[in-house]
Amino acid sequence: MKHILTLFELTTADIERIFAISKDLKAKLAQGIREPLLPGRVMAMIFEKQSLRTRVSFETGMAHLGGSSLFLGQDVGFGKRESAADFSQVLSQYVDVIVCRTNAHAKIEDLAKYATVPVINGLTDSAHPCQALTDLFTLEEVHGKLAGKRLAYVGDANNVAKSLAICCGKLGVEFAIAAPAKYQFDDAFLSELKREVPQAKLFQTTNPVEAVKGAIGVYTDVWVSMGQEAEEVERKKEFAAYQVNAALMKQAAANSIFLHCLPAHRGEEVTSDVIDNPQSAVIPQAGNRMHVQKGLLAWLLGAKV
Ligand code: CP
Ligand code: NVA
């Protein structure tokens, strides 16, 4: 049994296998085929933060696979009503897989420690693994094999950026990140990345133009993530020079696509002319959340594929 908390848990071969299953399921759905690979399986969804994509894509994907899901809101009292050990062991007896979106990463680690079914991270303050899997899948759909290529990320070295750096490292993609010095990857993450993915190629700079040079994808995320609202004024000031606009996109490879995990703030981290341009892949990227999570669920729960 495997938990998916950071993507450090997956080998390159695992990711390639998940992508292959996802691609197959996506092609079948396009023909109207919804193979019931997980009949009767139940997925619990614990969400402590808002979500459109993660919640709906997981629930819909599980329905396509013949399983069902339970959305667990405040009333289950996750982290409040009882110990993590009791909560997790009890829930594991009812369901086959748990998806959890929470704040502190330690909270999902605790849940996973006591769970006897797989736990999937649906976003914490330091990781968004399902997002990164989808992003690399999307990039591969557009550009083919990715090894040796560069993905640029302009903005906060946040949960999304960390998961992207790990996924890129596993797939042989260089990850080039431009952020103000104060908002680059912390030392603890850098040491872990070096230890767990020694082959990872990471380029950190304060200069967005340096990061996007030769990149086949330019990615950004909000400057103020959920839970950081108190830092909004300072962050908006610090990141003002890190907007992805048409002039910056011109510095990337000619066939470069624009990616964003969404939700986006037009006029802040990205201009409308970039995100609403044909060069932008954000809508199919969001659509792929469902296809990739179906592949992940089928793989993780041992469906016959
Ligand atoms: N990208 C993403 O995780 O979106 P939601 O917050 O809407 O789930
Ligand atoms: N970094 C953002 C991602 C939202 C999908 C956040 O954590 O709010």
PDB file of C-alpha atoms and ligand atoms in Angstrom:
ATOM      1  CA  MET A   1       0.000   0.000   0.000  1.00  0.00           C
ATOM      2  CA  LYS A   2       1.262   3.470  -0.912  1.00  0.00           C
ATOM      3  CA  HIS A   3       0.295   6.972   0.178  1.00  0.00           C
ATOM      4  CA  ILE A   4       0.715   9.875  -2.238  1.00  0.00           C
ATOM      5  CA  LEU A   5       1.715  12.801  -0.056  1.00  0.00           C
ATOM      6  CA  THR A   6       4.554  14.521  -1.920  1.00  0.00           C
ATOM      7  CA  LEU A   7       5.466  12.501  -5.079  1.00  0.00           C
ATOM      8  CA  PHE A   8       8.739  11.443  -3.439  1.00  0.00           C
ATOM      9  CA  GLU A   9       6.887   8.107  -3.045  1.00  0.00           C
ATOM     10  CA  LEU A  10       6.724   7.459  -6.792  1.00  0.00           C
ATOM     11  CA  THR A  11       9.462   6.164  -9.071  1.00  0.00           C
ATOM     12  CA  THR A  12       9.867   7.415 -12.621  1.00  0.00           C
ATOM     13  CA  ALA A  13       8.391   4.131 -13.826  1.00  0.00           C
ATOM     14  CA  ASP A  14       5.371   4.584 -11.516  1.00  0.00           C
ATOM     15  CA  ILE A  15       4.692   8.037 -12.974  1.00  0.00           C
ATOM     16  CA  GLU A  16       5.052   6.754 -16.531  1.00  0.00           C
ATOM     17  CA  ARG A  17       2.635   3.927 -15.753  1.00  0.00           C
ATOM     18  CA  ILE A  18       0.088   6.321 -14.224  1.00  0.00           C
ATOM     19  CA  PHE A  19       0.385   8.560 -17.305  1.00  0.00           C
ATOM     20  CA  ALA A  20      -0.154   5.584 -19.618  1.00  0.00           C
ATOM     21  CA  ILE A  21      -3.301   4.516 -17.742  1.00  0.00           C
ATOM     22  CA  SER A  22      -4.553   8.115 -17.654  1.00  0.00           C
ATOM     23  CA  LYS A  23      -3.991   8.526 -21.388  1.00  0.00           C
ATOM     24  CA  ASP A  24      -5.874   5.321 -22.096  1.00  0.00           C
ATOM     25  CA  LEU A  25      -8.794   6.290 -19.835  1.00  0.00           C
ATOM     26  CA  LYS A  26      -8.936   9.756 -21.401  1.00  0.00           C
ATOM     27  CA  ALA A  27      -9.045   8.298 -24.926  1.00  0.00           C
ATOM     28  CA  LYS A  28     -11.777   5.831 -23.901  1.00  0.00           C
ATOM     29  CA  LEU A  29     -13.878   8.557 -22.300  1.00  0.00           C
ATOM     30  CA  ALA A  30     -13.648  10.555 -25.525  1.00  0.00           C
ATOM     31  CA  GLN A  31     -15.345   7.566 -27.197  1.00  0.00           C
ATOM     32  CA  GLY A  32     -17.981   7.470 -24.460  1.00  0.00           C
ATOM     33  CA  ILE A  33     -16.470   4.451 -22.702  1.00  0.00           C
ATOM     34  CA  ARG A  34     -16.423   4.557 -18.888  1.00  0.00           C
ATOM     35  CA  GLU A  35     -14.801   1.323 -17.798  1.00  0.00           C
ATOM     36  CA  PRO A  36     -15.901   0.355 -14.275  1.00  0.00           C
ATOM     37  CA  LEU A  37     -12.422  -0.485 -13.027  1.00  0.00           C
ATOM     38  CA  LEU A  38     -13.210   0.181  -9.361  1.00  0.00           C
ATOM     39  CA  PRO A  39     -16.755  -1.122  -8.798  1.00  0.00           C
ATOM     40  CA  GLY A  40     -18.042  -0.680  -5.271  1.00  0.00           C
ATOM     41  CA  ARG A  41     -14.923   1.161  -4.102  1.00  0.00           C
ATOM     42  CA  VAL A  42     -15.491   4.180  -1.878  1.00  0.00           C
ATOM     43  CA  MET A  43     -13.331   7.285  -1.619  1.00  0.00           C
ATOM     44  CA  ALA A  44     -13.502   9.633   1.386  1.00  0.00           C
ATOM     45  CA  MET A  45     -12.749  13.292   0.694  1.00  0.00           C
ATOM     46  CA  ILE A  46     -11.692  15.424   3.668  1.00  0.00           C
ATOM     47  CA  PHE A  47     -11.503  19.071   2.620  1.00  0.00           C
ATOM     48  CA  GLU A  48     -10.493  21.854   5.003  1.00  0.00           C
ATOM     49  CA  LYS A  49      -9.922  24.436   2.263  1.00  0.00           C
ATOM     50  CA  GLN A  50     -11.977  25.541  -0.723  1.00  0.00           C
ATOM     51  CA  SER A  51     -11.748  23.608  -3.998  1.00  0.00           C
ATOM     52  CA  LEU A  52     -13.402  23.386  -7.396  1.00  0.00           C
ATOM     53  CA  ARG A  53     -11.031  21.317  -9.527  1.00  0.00           C
ATOM     54  CA  THR A  54      -9.646  18.847  -6.991  1.00  0.00           C
ATOM     55  CA  ARG A  55     -12.956  18.031  -5.403  1.00  0.00           C
ATOM     56  CA  VAL A  56     -15.063  17.764  -8.543  1.00  0.00           C
ATOM     57  CA  SER A  57     -12.446  15.980 -10.665  1.00  0.00           C
ATOM     58  CA  PHE A  58     -11.850  13.335  -8.010  1.00  0.00           C
ATOM     59  CA  GLU A  59     -15.563  12.732  -7.398  1.00  0.00           C
ATOM     60  CA  THR A  60     -16.422  12.618 -11.078  1.00  0.00           C
ATOM     61  CA  GLY A  61     -13.446  10.428 -11.877  1.00  0.00           C
ATOM     62  CA  MET A  62     -14.401   7.930  -9.187  1.00  0.00           C
ATOM     63  CA  ALA A  63     -17.967   7.820 -10.528  1.00  0.00           C
ATOM     64  CA  HIS A  64     -16.627   7.076 -14.033  1.00  0.00           C
ATOM     65  CA  LEU A  65     -14.657   4.166 -12.568  1.00  0.00           C
ATOM     66  CA  GLY A  66     -17.777   2.658 -10.995  1.00  0.00           C
ATOM     67  CA  GLY A  67     -16.958   3.710  -7.432  1.00  0.00           C
ATOM     68  CA  SER A  68     -18.419   6.382  -5.215  1.00  0.00           C
ATOM     69  CA  SER A  69     -17.236   9.143  -2.952  1.00  0.00           C
ATOM     70  CA  LEU A  70     -18.115  10.762   0.330  1.00  0.00           C
ATOM     71  CA  PHE A  71     -17.421  14.451   0.815  1.00  0.00           C
ATOM     72  CA  LEU A  72     -16.517  14.996   4.455  1.00  0.00           C
ATOM     73  CA  GLY A  73     -16.817  18.591   5.593  1.00  0.00           C
ATOM     74  CA  GLN A  74     -16.508  20.206   9.005  1.00  0.00           C
ATOM     75  CA  ASP A  75     -18.958  17.863  10.710  1.00  0.00           C
ATOM     76  CA  VAL A  76     -16.524  14.921  10.877  1.00  0.00           C
ATOM     77  CA  GLY A  77     -14.269  17.080  13.054  1.00  0.00           C
ATOM     78  CA  PHE A  78     -10.989  16.098  11.406  1.00  0.00           C
ATOM     79  CA  GLY A  79      -8.176  17.073  13.814  1.00  0.00           C
ATOM     80  CA  LYS A  80     -10.664  18.418  16.343  1.00  0.00           C
ATOM     81  CA  ARG A  81     -13.016  15.761  17.689  1.00  0.00           C
ATOM     82  CA  GLU A  82     -10.654  12.866  18.328  1.00  0.00           C
ATOM     83  CA  SER A  83      -7.068  11.743  17.917  1.00  0.00           C
ATOM     84  CA  ALA A  84      -5.584  11.297  14.451  1.00  0.00           C
ATOM     85  CA  ALA A  85      -4.991   7.635  15.280  1.00  0.00           C
ATOM     86  CA  ASP A  86      -8.645   6.970  16.129  1.00  0.00           C
ATOM     87  CA  PHE A  87      -9.978   9.037  13.224  1.00  0.00           C
ATOM     88  CA  SER A  88      -7.742   7.451  10.651  1.00  0.00           C
ATOM     89  CA  GLN A  89      -8.082   3.830  11.760  1.00  0.00           C
ATOM     90  CA  VAL A  90     -11.861   4.076  11.970  1.00  0.00           C
ATOM     91  CA  LEU A  91     -12.265   5.790   8.597  1.00  0.00           C
ATOM     92  CA  SER A  92      -9.940   3.232   6.975  1.00  0.00           C
ATOM     93  CA  GLN A  93     -12.365   0.462   7.886  1.00  0.00           C
ATOM     94  CA  TYR A  94     -15.178   2.087   5.892  1.00  0.00           C
ATOM     95  CA  VAL A  95     -13.468   3.344   2.763  1.00  0.00           C
ATOM     96  CA  ASP A  96     -10.868   2.176   0.216  1.00  0.00           C
ATOM     97  CA  VAL A  97      -8.967   5.436  -0.256  1.00  0.00           C
ATOM     98  CA  ILE A  98      -8.809   8.843   1.428  1.00  0.00           C
ATOM     99  CA  VAL A  99      -8.217  12.172  -0.330  1.00  0.00           C
ATOM    100  CA  CYS A 100      -7.365  15.012   2.019  1.00  0.00           C
ATOM    101  CA  ARG A 101      -6.902  18.765   1.553  1.00  0.00           C
ATOM    102  CA  THR A 102      -5.616  20.468   4.679  1.00  0.00           C
ATOM    103  CA  ASN A 103      -3.262  23.187   5.953  1.00  0.00           C
ATOM    104  CA  ALA A 104      -0.198  21.883   7.773  1.00  0.00           C
ATOM    105  CA  HIS A 105       1.498  19.018   5.954  1.00  0.00           C
ATOM    106  CA  ALA A 106       2.073  17.299   9.335  1.00  0.00           C
ATOM    107  CA  LYS A 107      -1.687  16.812   9.555  1.00  0.00           C
ATOM    108  CA  ILE A 108      -1.842  14.633   6.451  1.00  0.00           C
ATOM    109  CA  GLU A 109       1.296  12.789   7.553  1.00  0.00           C
ATOM    110  CA  ASP A 110      -0.496  11.926  10.784  1.00  0.00           C
ATOM    111  CA  LEU A 111      -3.564  10.774   8.880  1.00  0.00           C
ATOM    112  CA  ALA A 112      -1.390   8.574   6.656  1.00  0.00           C
ATOM    113  CA  LYS A 113       0.603   7.185   9.575  1.00  0.00           C
ATOM    114  CA  TYR A 114      -2.476   5.501  11.004  1.00  0.00           C
ATOM    115  CA  ALA A 115      -4.415   4.833   7.798  1.00  0.00           C
ATOM    116  CA  THR A 116      -4.688   1.273   6.537  1.00  0.00           C
ATOM    117  CA  VAL A 117      -5.854   2.474   3.098  1.00  0.00           C
ATOM    118  CA  PRO A 118      -3.993   4.808   0.721  1.00  0.00           C
ATOM    119  CA  VAL A 119      -4.082   8.524   1.521  1.00  0.00           C
ATOM    120  CA  ILE A 120      -3.805  10.997  -1.372  1.00  0.00           C
ATOM    121  CA  ASN A 121      -2.803  14.599  -0.765  1.00  0.00           C
ATOM    122  CA  GLY A 122      -5.342  16.944  -2.361  1.00  0.00           C
ATOM    123  CA  LEU A 123      -3.163  19.967  -1.347  1.00  0.00           C
ATOM    124  CA  THR A 124      -1.379  20.993   1.823  1.00  0.00           C
ATOM    125  CA  ASP A 125       0.672  24.097   2.580  1.00  0.00           C
ATOM    126  CA  SER A 126       3.759  22.371   1.185  1.00  0.00           C
ATOM    127  CA  ALA A 127       2.605  19.988  -1.557  1.00  0.00           C
ATOM    128  CA  HIS A 128       0.076  19.550  -4.356  1.00  0.00           C
ATOM    129  CA  PRO A 129       1.127  16.245  -5.932  1.00  0.00           C
ATOM    130  CA  CYS A 130      -1.979  15.550  -8.042  1.00  0.00           C
ATOM    131  CA  GLN A 131      -1.634  18.979  -9.601  1.00  0.00           C
ATOM    132  CA  ALA A 132       2.006  18.415 -10.566  1.00  0.00           C
ATOM    133  CA  LEU A 133       1.280  14.987 -12.049  1.00  0.00           C
ATOM    134  CA  THR A 134      -1.412  16.567 -14.206  1.00  0.00           C
ATOM    135  CA  ASP A 135       0.841  19.425 -15.244  1.00  0.00           C
ATOM    136  CA  LEU A 136       3.604  17.159 -16.511  1.00  0.00           C
ATOM    137  CA  PHE A 137       1.021  14.938 -18.212  1.00  0.00           C
ATOM    138  CA  THR A 138      -0.357  18.039 -19.968  1.00  0.00           C
ATOM    139  CA  LEU A 139       3.093  19.197 -20.990  1.00  0.00           C
ATOM    140  CA  GLU A 140       3.834  15.733 -22.409  1.00  0.00           C
ATOM    141  CA  GLU A 141       0.555  15.741 -24.377  1.00  0.00           C
ATOM    142  CA  VAL A 142       1.652  18.939 -26.100  1.00  0.00           C
ATOM    143  CA  HIS A 143       5.399  18.422 -26.427  1.00  0.00           C
ATOM    144  CA  GLY A 144       5.912  14.642 -26.395  1.00  0.00           C
ATOM    145  CA  LYS A 145       8.756  13.121 -24.361  1.00  0.00           C
ATOM    146  CA  LEU A 146       9.969  15.661 -21.847  1.00  0.00           C
ATOM    147  CA  ALA A 147      13.380  14.490 -20.648  1.00  0.00           C
ATOM    148  CA  GLY A 148      16.059  17.131 -21.212  1.00  0.00           C
ATOM    149  CA  LYS A 149      13.526  19.963 -21.630  1.00  0.00           C
ATOM    150  CA  ARG A 150      12.950  22.939 -19.306  1.00  0.00           C
ATOM    151  CA  LEU A 151       9.826  23.994 -17.429  1.00  0.00           C
ATOM    152  CA  ALA A 152       9.935  27.559 -16.091  1.00  0.00           C
ATOM    153  CA  TYR A 153       8.008  28.656 -13.033  1.00  0.00           C
ATOM    154  CA  VAL A 154       7.703  32.351 -12.247  1.00  0.00           C
ATOM    155  CA  GLY A 155       6.391  33.141  -8.772  1.00  0.00           C
ATOM    156  CA  ASP A 156       6.193  31.854  -5.235  1.00  0.00           C
ATOM    157  CA  ALA A 157       8.105  28.640  -4.402  1.00  0.00           C
ATOM    158  CA  ASN A 158       4.921  27.323  -2.817  1.00  0.00           C
ATOM    159  CA  ASN A 159       3.148  23.950  -2.563  1.00  0.00           C
ATOM    160  CA  VAL A 160       2.570  23.757  -6.336  1.00  0.00           C
ATOM    161  CA  ALA A 161       6.174  24.701  -7.157  1.00  0.00           C
ATOM    162  CA  LYS A 162       7.577  22.106  -4.751  1.00  0.00           C
ATOM    163  CA  SER A 163       5.516  19.299  -6.249  1.00  0.00           C
ATOM    164  CA  LEU A 164       6.459  20.436  -9.750  1.00  0.00           C
ATOM    165  CA  ALA A 165      10.163  20.418  -8.848  1.00  0.00           C
ATOM    166  CA  ILE A 166       9.876  16.831  -7.599  1.00  0.00           C
ATOM    167  CA  CYS A 167       7.871  15.625 -10.593  1.00  0.00           C
ATOM    168  CA  CYS A 168      10.219  17.357 -13.049  1.00  0.00           C
ATOM    169  CA  GLY A 169      13.205  15.784 -11.311  1.00  0.00           C
ATOM    170  CA  LYS A 170      11.685  12.315 -11.619  1.00  0.00           C
ATOM    171  CA  LEU A 171      10.964  12.833 -15.325  1.00  0.00           C
ATOM    172  CA  GLY A 172      14.320  14.371 -16.244  1.00  0.00           C
ATOM    173  CA  VAL A 173      12.869  17.841 -16.843  1.00  0.00           C
ATOM    174  CA  GLU A 174      14.852  20.870 -15.723  1.00  0.00           C
ATOM    175  CA  PHE A 175      12.851  23.048 -13.326  1.00  0.00           C
ATOM    176  CA  ALA A 176      13.796  26.730 -13.541  1.00  0.00           C
ATOM    177  CA  ILE A 177      12.183  28.932 -10.937  1.00  0.00           C
ATOM    178  CA  ALA A 178      12.285  32.721 -10.709  1.00  0.00           C
ATOM    179  CA  ALA A 179      11.196  34.263  -7.427  1.00  0.00           C
ATOM    180  CA  PRO A 180      12.302  37.070  -5.129  1.00  0.00           C
ATOM    181  CA  ALA A 181      15.136  35.744  -2.886  1.00  0.00           C
ATOM    182  CA  LYS A 182      12.848  35.609   0.154  1.00  0.00           C
ATOM    183  CA  TYR A 183      10.281  33.428  -1.637  1.00  0.00           C
ATOM    184  CA  GLN A 184      12.561  30.775  -3.136  1.00  0.00           C
ATOM    185  CA  PHE A 185      12.719  27.153  -1.964  1.00  0.00           C
ATOM    186  CA  ASP A 186      13.703  26.753   1.684  1.00  0.00           C
ATOM    187  CA  ASP A 187      16.854  24.836   2.618  1.00  0.00           C
ATOM    188  CA  ALA A 188      14.930  21.927   4.121  1.00  0.00           C
ATOM    189  CA  PHE A 189      13.099  21.314   0.832  1.00  0.00           C
ATOM    190  CA  LEU A 190      16.282  21.711  -1.219  1.00  0.00           C
ATOM    191  CA  SER A 191      18.123  19.117   0.914  1.00  0.00           C
ATOM    192  CA  GLU A 192      15.212  16.700   0.691  1.00  0.00           C
ATOM    193  CA  LEU A 193      15.005  17.123  -3.082  1.00  0.00           C
ATOM    194  CA  LYS A 194      18.732  16.512  -3.435  1.00  0.00           C
ATOM    195  CA  ARG A 195      18.563  13.447  -1.204  1.00  0.00           C
ATOM    196  CA  GLU A 196      15.400  11.899  -2.698  1.00  0.00           C
ATOM    197  CA  VAL A 197      15.835  12.911  -6.354  1.00  0.00           C
ATOM    198  CA  PRO A 198      19.606  13.329  -6.799  1.00  0.00           C
ATOM    199  CA  GLN A 199      19.230  13.562 -10.578  1.00  0.00           C
ATOM    200  CA  ALA A 200      16.871  16.591 -10.307  1.00  0.00           C
ATOM    201  CA  LYS A 201      18.034  19.597 -12.323  1.00  0.00           C
ATOM    202  CA  LEU A 202      16.967  22.769 -10.549  1.00  0.00           C
ATOM    203  CA  PHE A 203      17.778  26.353 -11.539  1.00  0.00           C
ATOM    204  CA  GLN A 204      16.825  29.095  -9.076  1.00  0.00           C
ATOM    205  CA  THR A 205      17.087  32.745  -9.997  1.00  0.00           C
ATOM    206  CA  THR A 206      15.580  36.111  -9.114  1.00  0.00           C
ATOM    207  CA  ASN A 207      15.352  36.961 -12.827  1.00  0.00           C
ATOM    208  CA  PRO A 208      12.201  35.755 -14.687  1.00  0.00           C
ATOM    209  CA  VAL A 209      13.839  36.224 -18.115  1.00  0.00           C
ATOM    210  CA  GLU A 210      16.693  33.864 -17.154  1.00  0.00           C
ATOM    211  CA  ALA A 211      14.191  31.240 -15.997  1.00  0.00           C
ATOM    212  CA  VAL A 212      11.993  31.234 -19.095  1.00  0.00           C
ATOM    213  CA  LYS A 213      14.881  31.078 -21.615  1.00  0.00           C
ATOM    214  CA  GLY A 214      14.367  27.976 -23.746  1.00  0.00           C
ATOM    215  CA  ALA A 215      11.438  26.756 -21.608  1.00  0.00           C
ATOM    216  CA  ILE A 216       8.725  24.709 -23.317  1.00  0.00           C
ATOM    217  CA  GLY A 217       6.267  25.666 -20.597  1.00  0.00           C
ATOM    218  CA  VAL A 218       5.890  28.795 -18.472  1.00  0.00           C
ATOM    219  CA  TYR A 219       3.983  28.238 -15.238  1.00  0.00           C
ATOM    220  CA  THR A 220       2.755  30.537 -12.538  1.00  0.00           C
ATOM    221  CA  ASP A 221       0.501  30.385  -9.494  1.00  0.00           C
ATOM    222  CA  VAL A 222      -1.124  32.974  -7.246  1.00  0.00           C
ATOM    223  CA  TRP A 223       1.140  35.187  -5.141  1.00  0.00           C
ATOM    224  CA  VAL A 224      -1.071  34.681  -2.080  1.00  0.00           C
ATOM    225  CA  SER A 225      -2.000  31.077  -1.400  1.00  0.00           C
ATOM    226  CA  MET A 226      -4.883  29.933   0.769  1.00  0.00           C
ATOM    227  CA  GLY A 227      -3.930  30.635   4.374  1.00  0.00           C
ATOM    228  CA  GLN A 228      -1.522  33.495   3.519  1.00  0.00           C
ATOM    229  CA  GLU A 229      -4.171  36.224   3.305  1.00  0.00           C
ATOM    230  CA  ALA A 230      -2.542  38.243   6.122  1.00  0.00           C
ATOM    231  CA  GLU A 231       0.590  38.663   3.941  1.00  0.00           C
ATOM    232  CA  GLU A 232      -1.349  39.893   0.907  1.00  0.00           C
ATOM    233  CA  VAL A 233      -0.127  43.506   0.797  1.00  0.00           C
ATOM    234  CA  GLU A 234       3.542  42.587   1.237  1.00  0.00           C
ATOM    235  CA  ARG A 235       3.401  39.696  -1.222  1.00  0.00           C
ATOM    236  CA  LYS A 236       1.738  41.775  -3.945  1.00  0.00           C
ATOM    237  CA  LYS A 237       4.551  44.310  -3.618  1.00  0.00           C
ATOM    238  CA  GLU A 238       7.339  41.693  -3.607  1.00  0.00           C
ATOM    239  CA  PHE A 239       5.973  39.800  -6.624  1.00  0.00           C
ATOM    240  CA  ALA A 240       5.029  42.817  -8.777  1.00  0.00           C
ATOM    241  CA  ALA A 241       8.051  42.244 -11.052  1.00  0.00           C
ATOM    242  CA  TYR A 242       7.181  38.543 -11.444  1.00  0.00           C
ATOM    243  CA  GLN A 243       4.096  38.819 -13.626  1.00  0.00           C
ATOM    244  CA  VAL A 244       3.864  36.496 -16.619  1.00  0.00           C
ATOM    245  CA  ASN A 245       3.001  38.837 -19.491  1.00  0.00           C
ATOM    246  CA  ALA A 246       3.344  38.765 -23.279  1.00  0.00           C
ATOM    247  CA  ALA A 247       6.846  40.270 -23.168  1.00  0.00           C
ATOM    248  CA  LEU A 248       8.054  37.499 -20.831  1.00  0.00           C
ATOM    249  CA  MET A 249       6.363  34.748 -22.879  1.00  0.00           C
ATOM    250  CA  LYS A 250       8.326  35.990 -25.914  1.00  0.00           C
ATOM    251  CA  GLN A 251      11.561  35.083 -24.105  1.00  0.00           C
ATOM    252  CA  ALA A 252      10.524  31.410 -23.794  1.00  0.00           C
ATOM    253  CA  ALA A 253      10.789  28.800 -26.575  1.00  0.00           C
ATOM    254  CA  ALA A 254       8.634  29.687 -29.584  1.00  0.00           C
ATOM    255  CA  ASN A 255       6.321  26.699 -28.995  1.00  0.00           C
ATOM    256  CA  SER A 256       6.107  27.288 -25.232  1.00  0.00           C
ATOM    257  CA  ILE A 257       2.733  26.918 -23.535  1.00  0.00           C
ATOM    258  CA  PHE A 258       1.392  28.806 -20.542  1.00  0.00           C
ATOM    259  CA  LEU A 259       0.281  26.765 -17.522  1.00  0.00           C
ATOM    260  CA  HIS A 260      -1.472  27.721 -14.274  1.00  0.00           C
ATOM    261  CA  CYS A 261      -3.037  25.446 -11.662  1.00  0.00           C
ATOM    262  CA  LEU A 262      -5.987  27.892 -11.279  1.00  0.00           C
ATOM    263  CA  PRO A 263      -7.733  29.721  -9.775  1.00  0.00           C
ATOM    264  CA  ALA A 264      -5.902  32.659 -11.417  1.00  0.00           C
ATOM    265  CA  HIS A 265      -5.839  36.366 -10.683  1.00  0.00           C
ATOM    266  CA  ARG A 266      -5.693  38.176 -14.006  1.00  0.00           C
ATOM    267  CA  GLY A 267      -3.660  41.370 -13.752  1.00  0.00           C
ATOM    268  CA  GLU A 268      -1.569  39.978 -10.895  1.00  0.00           C
ATOM    269  CA  GLU A 269       0.568  36.866 -11.545  1.00  0.00           C
ATOM    270  CA  VAL A 270      -0.599  36.707 -15.202  1.00  0.00           C
ATOM    271  CA  THR A 271      -2.060  39.121 -17.713  1.00  0.00           C
ATOM    272  CA  SER A 272      -5.335  38.371 -19.519  1.00  0.00           C
ATOM    273  CA  ASP A 273      -3.631  38.445 -22.917  1.00  0.00           C
ATOM    274  CA  VAL A 274      -1.417  35.509 -21.836  1.00  0.00           C
ATOM    275  CA  ILE A 275      -3.909  33.323 -19.974  1.00  0.00           C
ATOM    276  CA  ASP A 276      -6.694  33.880 -22.512  1.00  0.00           C
ATOM    277  CA  ASN A 277      -4.430  33.349 -25.520  1.00  0.00           C
ATOM    278  CA  PRO A 278      -4.267  30.159 -27.661  1.00  0.00           C
ATOM    279  CA  GLN A 279      -0.747  29.630 -26.229  1.00  0.00           C
ATOM    280  CA  SER A 280      -2.420  29.040 -22.855  1.00  0.00           C
ATOM    281  CA  ALA A 281      -3.234  25.430 -21.881  1.00  0.00           C
ATOM    282  CA  VAL A 282      -4.950  26.199 -18.586  1.00  0.00           C
ATOM    283  CA  ILE A 283      -8.411  24.886 -19.487  1.00  0.00           C
ATOM    284  CA  PRO A 284      -7.297  21.478 -20.873  1.00  0.00           C
ATOM    285  CA  GLN A 285      -4.782  21.364 -18.000  1.00  0.00           C
ATOM    286  CA  ALA A 286      -7.638  21.667 -15.487  1.00  0.00           C
ATOM    287  CA  GLY A 287      -9.602  19.059 -17.471  1.00  0.00           C
ATOM    288  CA  ASN A 288      -6.671  16.685 -17.200  1.00  0.00           C
ATOM    289  CA  ARG A 289      -6.932  16.732 -13.412  1.00  0.00           C
ATOM    290  CA  MET A 290      -9.782  14.256 -13.794  1.00  0.00           C
ATOM    291  CA  HIS A 291      -8.061  11.965 -16.291  1.00  0.00           C
ATOM    292  CA  VAL A 292      -4.814  11.791 -14.323  1.00  0.00           C
ATOM    293  CA  GLN A 293      -6.544  11.231 -10.992  1.00  0.00           C
ATOM    294  CA  LYS A 294      -8.535   8.405 -12.573  1.00  0.00           C
ATOM    295  CA  GLY A 295      -5.224   6.897 -13.677  1.00  0.00           C
ATOM    296  CA  LEU A 296      -3.795   7.410 -10.212  1.00  0.00           C
ATOM    297  CA  LEU A 297      -6.794   5.819  -8.477  1.00  0.00           C
ATOM    298  CA  ALA A 298      -6.839   2.837 -10.835  1.00  0.00           C
ATOM    299  CA  TRP A 299      -3.085   2.301 -10.347  1.00  0.00           C
ATOM    300  CA  LEU A 300      -3.099   2.859  -6.592  1.00  0.00           C
ATOM    301  CA  LEU A 301      -6.065   0.579  -5.941  1.00  0.00           C
ATOM    302  CA  GLY A 302      -4.724  -2.172  -8.189  1.00  0.00           C
ATOM    303  CA  ALA A 303      -7.411  -2.137 -10.870  1.00  0.00           C
ATOM    304  CA  LYS A 304      -6.892  -4.642 -13.695  1.00  0.00           C
ATOM    305  CA  VAL A 305      -5.723  -2.328 -16.486  1.00  0.00           C
TER     306      VAL A 305
HETATM  307  N1   CP B   1      -5.838  23.685  -8.909  1.00  0.00           N
HETATM  308  C1   CP B   1      -6.608  23.329  -7.886  1.00  0.00           C
HETATM  309  O1   CP B   1      -6.205  22.525  -7.010  1.00  0.00           O
HETATM  310  O2   CP B   1      -7.829  23.882  -7.882  1.00  0.00           O
HETATM  311  P1   CP B   1      -8.901  23.801  -6.705  1.00  0.00           P
HETATM  312  O3   CP B   1      -8.315  24.588  -5.550  1.00  0.00           O
HETATM  313  O4   CP B   1     -10.139  24.424  -7.256  1.00  0.00           O
HETATM  314  O5   CP B   1      -9.092  22.372  -6.315  1.00  0.00           O
HETATM  315  N1  NVA B   2      -0.880  27.721  -4.163  1.00  0.00           N
HETATM  316  C1  NVA B   2      -2.321  27.737  -4.209  1.00  0.00           C
HETATM  317  C2  NVA B   2      -2.815  26.629  -5.073  1.00  0.00           C
HETATM  318  C3  NVA B   2      -4.306  26.527  -5.215  1.00  0.00           C
HETATM  319  C4  NVA B   2      -4.725  25.376  -6.089  1.00  0.00           C
HETATM  320  C5  NVA B   2      -2.877  27.613  -2.796  1.00  0.00           C
HETATM  321  O1  NVA B   2      -2.339  26.830  -2.010  1.00  0.00           O
HETATM  322  O2  NVA B   2      -3.826  28.325  -2.474  1.00  0.00           O
END
